[in-house]
């Protein structure tokens, strides 16, 4: 597993900080809680997609592309980071966006990530909920080709083996930091969506036999379907980096208890977690991913799943730009 074999563009601020959350730890009166600040990857407000994009953009350039395309929800953090990376590298960017939320208000449709997409100069293409997004992206790519462009298609969330390399590398970075700090992690927990983050982390940690169990808190799918998707990508990624078979099925674990009514729909637990982390730690979580994952972490501590004496690592995957898109819901939570 030599990641230096793969082309990479450098624009992330790495390594991201590893911090102990003392006030949250004291408040919950359980395990010691740590946070890995992948919200601080630097590019255009940062987030977890930036690590993936270092490899995806390098692949695009190696293949001679002059235009990148990707898909996502209106408030996709991945779309925003792709637009930022494209601007940085002088590539054109087309974002194929799905209106996944039906009660969308002005803030959701105009502020947050979508405002930044336009700031970075990306071209936006809107499609209704339920559209076959891969097909819609292909259609836009065909139009780019017809006009003489050379498109490179990035799947939703940047989740394929090339993108997942960013999180294989995260595992190496994390273990180096843990060694440096002399901390043994008992569990790692983070929000899982399109699966590249969890797949990459699991390949890295299992490839190195780090013995750190990983728990993905889902934001959309059921536990079963999420685990299936992560496992498939982990296998493909392990093959790709040359550690075929490194990931046993039992290393892929998800929990879908904190999704609520659906993708991007606020839950009371998410709102409480976002408010708590802001007030106790000055950490800004996001409403769609890290807020729900932190709700899960807090609940699992309260239920005694994670206990005193353990070191639990929360990976902050970013997404704060979406806070502004959820202004009405957050306003209500702040006033409670
Ligand atoms: C995309 C995203 C995730 C999920 O990562 P995947 O690799 O898609 O599973 C988690 N948190 C935030 C803030 C994201 O934008």
Coordinates of C-alpha atoms and ligand atoms in Angstrom, one line a residue:
X1 CA 0.0 0.0 0.0
X2 CA 2.1 2.9 -1.3
X3 CA -0.2 5.8 -1.8
X4 CA 2.5 7.8 -3.5
X5 CA 1.9 5.6 -6.6
X6 CA -1.3 7.6 -7.2
X7 CA -1.3 11.1 -8.8
X8 CA -2.4 13.8 -6.3
X9 CA -3.0 17.5 -6.4
X10 CA -2.2 19.3 -3.2
X11 CA -4.7 21.8 -1.9
X12 CA -5.9 20.4 1.5
X13 CA -4.5 21.8 4.7
X14 CA -3.0 18.7 6.2
X15 CA -2.7 17.2 8.7
X16 CA -6.0 18.4 10.2
X17 CA -5.9 19.1 13.9
X18 CA -6.6 16.3 16.4
X19 CA -8.1 17.9 19.5
X20 CA -9.6 16.7 22.9
X21 CA -13.0 18.0 23.7
X22 CA -12.6 18.5 27.4
X23 CA -15.8 20.4 28.1
X24 CA -18.0 17.9 26.2
X25 CA -16.1 15.0 27.9
X26 CA -16.8 16.5 31.4
X27 CA -20.4 17.2 30.5
X28 CA -21.2 13.7 29.3
X29 CA -19.2 12.1 32.2
X30 CA -18.2 9.1 30.1
X31 CA -15.3 8.4 27.7
X32 CA -12.7 10.9 26.7
X33 CA -13.9 12.4 23.4
X34 CA -11.5 13.5 20.7
X35 CA -12.2 15.2 17.4
X36 CA -10.4 15.1 14.1
X37 CA -11.0 18.4 12.4
X38 CA -11.6 17.4 8.8
X39 CA -13.9 20.4 8.7
X40 CA -10.6 22.3 8.5
X41 CA -9.2 21.0 5.3
X42 CA -9.0 24.5 4.1
X43 CA -10.3 24.6 0.5
X44 CA -13.3 26.9 0.1
X45 CA -14.6 26.3 3.7
X46 CA -13.2 22.8 3.8
X47 CA -14.8 19.4 4.6
X48 CA -14.2 15.8 3.9
X49 CA -14.6 15.9 0.1
X50 CA -11.4 17.9 -0.2
X51 CA -9.2 14.9 0.6
X52 CA -11.0 12.8 -2.0
X53 CA -10.7 15.6 -4.5
X54 CA -7.0 15.8 -4.3
X55 CA -6.9 12.4 -6.0
X56 CA -10.0 12.9 -8.2
X57 CA -8.7 16.1 -9.6
X58 CA -5.3 14.7 -10.2
X59 CA -6.9 11.8 -12.1
X60 CA -9.0 14.3 -14.2
X61 CA -5.9 16.3 -15.1
X62 CA -3.9 13.1 -15.9
X63 CA -6.7 12.1 -18.3
X64 CA -6.6 15.5 -20.1
X65 CA -9.9 16.8 -18.8
X66 CA -10.7 20.6 -18.9
X67 CA -14.1 20.3 -17.3
X68 CA -15.3 18.4 -14.2
X69 CA -18.9 17.4 -13.4
X70 CA -20.5 16.0 -10.3
X71 CA -23.9 15.4 -8.8
X72 CA -25.5 16.2 -5.4
X73 CA -28.3 17.7 -3.4
X74 CA -28.9 21.5 -3.6
X75 CA -26.9 21.9 -0.4
X76 CA -24.2 19.4 -1.3
X77 CA -20.9 20.1 0.4
X78 CA -19.3 17.8 -2.1
X79 CA -20.5 20.0 -5.0
X80 CA -19.2 23.1 -3.3
X81 CA -15.8 21.6 -2.6
X82 CA -15.6 20.3 -6.2
X83 CA -16.5 23.8 -7.5
X84 CA -13.7 25.3 -5.3
X85 CA -11.1 22.7 -6.4
X86 CA -12.0 23.3 -10.1
X87 CA -11.6 27.1 -9.6
X88 CA -8.3 26.5 -7.9
X89 CA -7.0 24.4 -10.8
X90 CA -8.5 26.4 -13.7
X91 CA -11.0 23.8 -14.8
X92 CA -14.6 24.4 -15.7
X93 CA -17.2 22.9 -13.3
X94 CA -20.8 21.7 -13.9
X95 CA -22.9 20.7 -10.9
X96 CA -25.9 18.5 -11.5
X97 CA -28.2 19.2 -8.5
X98 CA -31.2 17.3 -7.3
X99 CA -34.0 19.0 -5.3
X100 CA -34.1 16.3 -2.7
X101 CA -36.0 18.4 0.0
X102 CA -39.6 19.1 -0.9
X103 CA -40.2 21.8 1.8
X104 CA -37.3 23.9 0.7
X105 CA -37.4 27.6 1.6
X106 CA -35.5 30.6 0.3
X107 CA -32.5 30.0 2.6
X108 CA -32.1 26.4 1.4
X109 CA -32.5 27.3 -2.3
X110 CA -30.2 30.4 -2.3
X111 CA -27.8 30.5 0.6
X112 CA -25.2 28.1 2.1
X113 CA -23.4 25.9 -0.3
X114 CA -25.4 26.9 -3.4
X115 CA -24.4 30.5 -3.0
X116 CA -20.8 29.4 -2.8
X117 CA -21.1 27.2 -5.8
X118 CA -22.0 30.2 -7.8
X119 CA -19.3 32.3 -6.1
X120 CA -16.7 29.7 -7.3
X121 CA -18.1 30.1 -10.9
X122 CA -19.7 26.7 -11.3
X123 CA -22.5 26.1 -13.8
X124 CA -25.6 24.7 -12.1
X125 CA -28.1 22.3 -13.6
X126 CA -31.3 21.6 -11.5
X127 CA -33.2 18.4 -11.6
X128 CA -36.3 17.3 -9.7
X129 CA -36.2 14.7 -6.9
X130 CA -36.1 11.1 -8.1
X131 CA -34.2 11.9 -11.3
X132 CA -31.6 9.3 -12.3
X133 CA -28.7 11.6 -11.4
X134 CA -26.0 9.5 -13.0
X135 CA -27.9 9.7 -16.3
X136 CA -28.5 13.4 -15.9
X137 CA -24.8 14.0 -15.4
X138 CA -24.0 11.9 -18.5
X139 CA -26.5 14.1 -20.5
X140 CA -24.7 17.3 -19.3
X141 CA -21.3 15.7 -20.1
X142 CA -22.5 14.9 -23.6
X143 CA -23.4 18.6 -24.1
X144 CA -19.9 19.6 -22.8
X145 CA -18.3 17.1 -25.3
X146 CA -20.5 18.4 -28.2
X147 CA -19.2 21.9 -27.5
X148 CA -15.6 20.6 -27.7
X149 CA -14.9 20.2 -24.0
X150 CA -13.2 17.3 -22.3
X151 CA -15.4 16.3 -19.3
X152 CA -14.4 14.2 -16.3
X153 CA -17.3 12.7 -14.3
X154 CA -17.1 12.5 -10.5
X155 CA -19.7 10.3 -8.8
X156 CA -21.9 11.7 -6.0
X157 CA -19.8 12.4 -2.9
X158 CA -16.6 11.6 -4.9
X159 CA -17.1 8.1 -3.7
X160 CA -15.2 5.7 -5.9
X161 CA -11.8 4.0 -5.3
X162 CA -9.9 7.1 -6.5
X163 CA -11.8 9.4 -4.1
X164 CA -11.6 6.9 -1.3
X165 CA -7.7 7.1 -1.5
X166 CA -8.1 10.4 0.4
X167 CA -9.5 8.6 3.4
X168 CA -7.0 5.7 3.2
X169 CA -4.5 8.5 3.6
X170 CA -6.5 9.9 6.5
X171 CA -6.0 6.6 8.3
X172 CA -2.2 6.9 7.9
X173 CA -2.3 10.5 9.1
X174 CA -4.5 9.6 12.1
X175 CA -2.2 6.8 13.2
X176 CA 0.9 9.0 13.0
X177 CA -0.9 11.6 15.2
X178 CA -2.1 9.0 17.7
X179 CA 1.5 7.7 18.0
X180 CA 2.8 11.2 18.4
X181 CA 0.2 12.0 21.1
X182 CA 0.5 8.6 22.8
X183 CA -3.3 8.1 22.6
X184 CA -5.0 4.7 21.9
X185 CA -8.4 5.1 20.3
X186 CA -11.1 2.6 21.2
X187 CA -13.6 3.6 18.6
X188 CA -13.9 6.0 15.6
X189 CA -17.3 7.5 14.7
X190 CA -18.4 9.7 11.8
X191 CA -21.3 10.5 9.5
X192 CA -21.6 8.2 6.5
X193 CA -23.4 9.0 3.3
X194 CA -22.0 8.1 -0.2
X195 CA -19.6 5.8 1.6
X196 CA -16.2 6.9 0.4
X197 CA -15.1 8.3 3.8
X198 CA -15.9 5.1 5.7
X199 CA -14.6 2.8 3.0
X200 CA -11.3 4.6 2.8
X201 CA -10.9 4.8 6.6
X202 CA -11.7 1.1 7.0
X203 CA -9.3 0.1 4.2
X204 CA -6.5 2.2 5.7
X205 CA -7.1 1.0 9.3
X206 CA -7.5 -2.6 8.4
X207 CA -4.7 -2.5 5.9
X208 CA -2.5 -1.4 8.8
X209 CA -4.2 -3.7 11.3
X210 CA -4.8 -0.7 13.6
X211 CA -7.6 -2.4 15.5
X212 CA -9.7 0.7 15.7
X213 CA -13.4 -0.2 15.2
X214 CA -15.2 2.3 13.0
X215 CA -18.9 3.2 13.3
X216 CA -20.7 5.1 10.5
X217 CA -23.8 7.1 11.5
X218 CA -26.1 7.1 8.4
X219 CA -27.9 10.2 7.2
X220 CA -30.2 8.6 4.6
X221 CA -30.0 4.8 4.2
X222 CA -30.8 1.9 6.5
X223 CA -28.0 0.2 8.4
X224 CA -28.1 -2.9 6.1
X225 CA -28.0 -1.0 2.8
X226 CA -25.3 1.4 4.1
X227 CA -23.1 -1.5 5.2
X228 CA -23.6 -3.2 1.9
X229 CA -22.6 -0.1 0.0
X230 CA -19.6 0.7 2.2
X231 CA -18.4 -2.9 2.0
X232 CA -18.6 -3.0 -1.8
X233 CA -16.6 0.2 -2.1
X234 CA -14.1 -0.9 0.6
X235 CA -13.4 -4.1 -1.4
X236 CA -12.9 -2.2 -4.6
X237 CA -10.7 0.3 -2.8
X238 CA -8.6 -2.4 -1.1
X239 CA -8.1 -4.0 -4.6
X240 CA -7.1 -0.6 -6.0
X241 CA -4.5 0.1 -3.4
X242 CA -3.1 -3.4 -3.4
X243 CA -4.4 -4.9 -0.2
X244 CA -7.0 -7.2 -1.6
X245 CA -9.1 -8.9 1.0
X246 CA -7.9 -6.6 3.8
X247 CA -11.4 -5.7 5.0
X248 CA -13.4 -8.4 6.7
X249 CA -17.2 -7.9 6.6
X250 CA -17.4 -7.4 10.3
X251 CA -15.2 -4.2 10.1
X252 CA -18.0 -2.4 8.2
X253 CA -20.6 -1.2 10.8
X254 CA -23.3 1.4 10.4
X255 CA -26.1 2.7 12.6
X256 CA -29.2 4.3 11.1
X257 CA -30.9 5.3 14.4
X258 CA -30.3 9.0 14.0
X259 CA -31.6 9.7 10.4
X260 CA -35.0 10.9 11.5
X261 CA -37.5 11.6 8.8
X262 CA -34.9 11.5 6.0
X263 CA -31.9 13.0 4.3
X264 CA -31.4 16.6 5.3
X265 CA -34.5 16.7 7.5
X266 CA -33.7 18.2 10.9
X267 CA -34.2 16.1 14.0
X268 CA -34.5 17.4 17.6
X269 CA -31.3 15.4 18.5
X270 CA -29.3 17.0 15.7
X271 CA -30.5 20.5 16.7
X272 CA -29.5 19.8 20.3
X273 CA -26.1 18.5 19.3
X274 CA -25.4 21.4 17.0
X275 CA -26.3 23.9 19.8
X276 CA -24.4 22.0 22.5
X277 CA -21.1 21.7 20.5
X278 CA -21.3 25.4 19.6
X279 CA -21.9 26.5 23.2
X280 CA -19.5 24.1 24.9
X281 CA -16.7 23.8 22.4
X282 CA -17.1 26.5 19.8
X283 CA -17.3 23.7 17.3
X284 CA -19.7 24.2 14.4
X285 CA -21.4 21.0 13.3
X286 CA -23.7 20.8 10.2
X287 CA -27.4 20.0 10.1
X288 CA -27.2 17.2 7.5
X289 CA -24.2 15.0 8.5
X290 CA -22.0 15.8 11.5
X291 CA -24.9 17.1 13.6
X292 CA -26.7 13.8 13.3
X293 CA -23.5 11.8 13.8
X294 CA -22.8 13.8 17.0
X295 CA -26.4 13.2 18.1
X296 CA -25.5 9.5 17.7
X297 CA -22.2 9.8 19.7
X298 CA -23.9 11.6 22.6
X299 CA -26.7 9.1 22.7
X300 CA -24.4 6.1 22.6
X301 CA -22.4 7.6 25.5
X302 CA -25.6 8.1 27.5
X303 CA -26.6 4.6 26.8
X304 CA -23.3 3.3 28.1
X305 CA -22.1 1.9 24.8
X306 CA -19.0 4.0 25.0
X307 CA -17.7 4.2 28.6
X308 CA -15.4 6.0 30.9
X309 CA -11.7 5.1 30.3
X310 CA -12.2 4.8 26.6
X311 CA -10.9 7.3 24.0
X312 CA -13.6 7.9 21.4
X313 CA -12.7 9.8 18.2
X314 CA -15.3 11.8 16.3
X315 CA -14.3 12.7 12.8
X316 CA -15.8 16.1 12.0
X317 CA -16.5 15.9 8.3
X318 CA -17.4 19.5 7.8
X319 CA -20.5 21.0 6.2
X320 CA -20.8 24.2 8.2
X321 CA -21.8 26.2 5.0
X322 CA -25.1 24.4 5.2
X323 CA -25.9 26.0 8.6
X324 CA -26.9 29.2 6.7
X325 CA -29.3 27.2 4.5
X326 CA -31.0 25.9 7.6
X327 CA -31.4 29.3 9.3
X328 CA -35.2 28.9 10.1
X329 CA -34.8 25.6 11.9
X330 CA -31.7 26.7 13.7
X331 CA -33.3 29.9 14.8
X332 CA -36.1 28.0 16.5
X333 CA -33.6 25.7 18.2
X334 CA -31.4 28.6 19.5
X335 CA -34.5 30.2 21.0
X336 CA -35.6 27.1 22.9
Ligands
LIG1 C1 -20.4 14.0 2.2 C2 -20.3 14.3 3.7 C3 -20.3 13.2 4.6 C4 -20.3 11.8 4.2 O1 -19.2 11.3 3.6 P1 -19.3 10.2 2.5 O2 -17.9 9.9 2.1 O3 -20.2 10.7 1.4 O4 -19.9 9.0 3.1 C5 -20.2 13.5 6.0 N1 -20.2 14.8 6.4 C6 -20.3 15.8 5.5 C7 -20.3 17.2 6.1 C8 -20.3 15.6 4.2 O5 -20.4 16.6 3.3

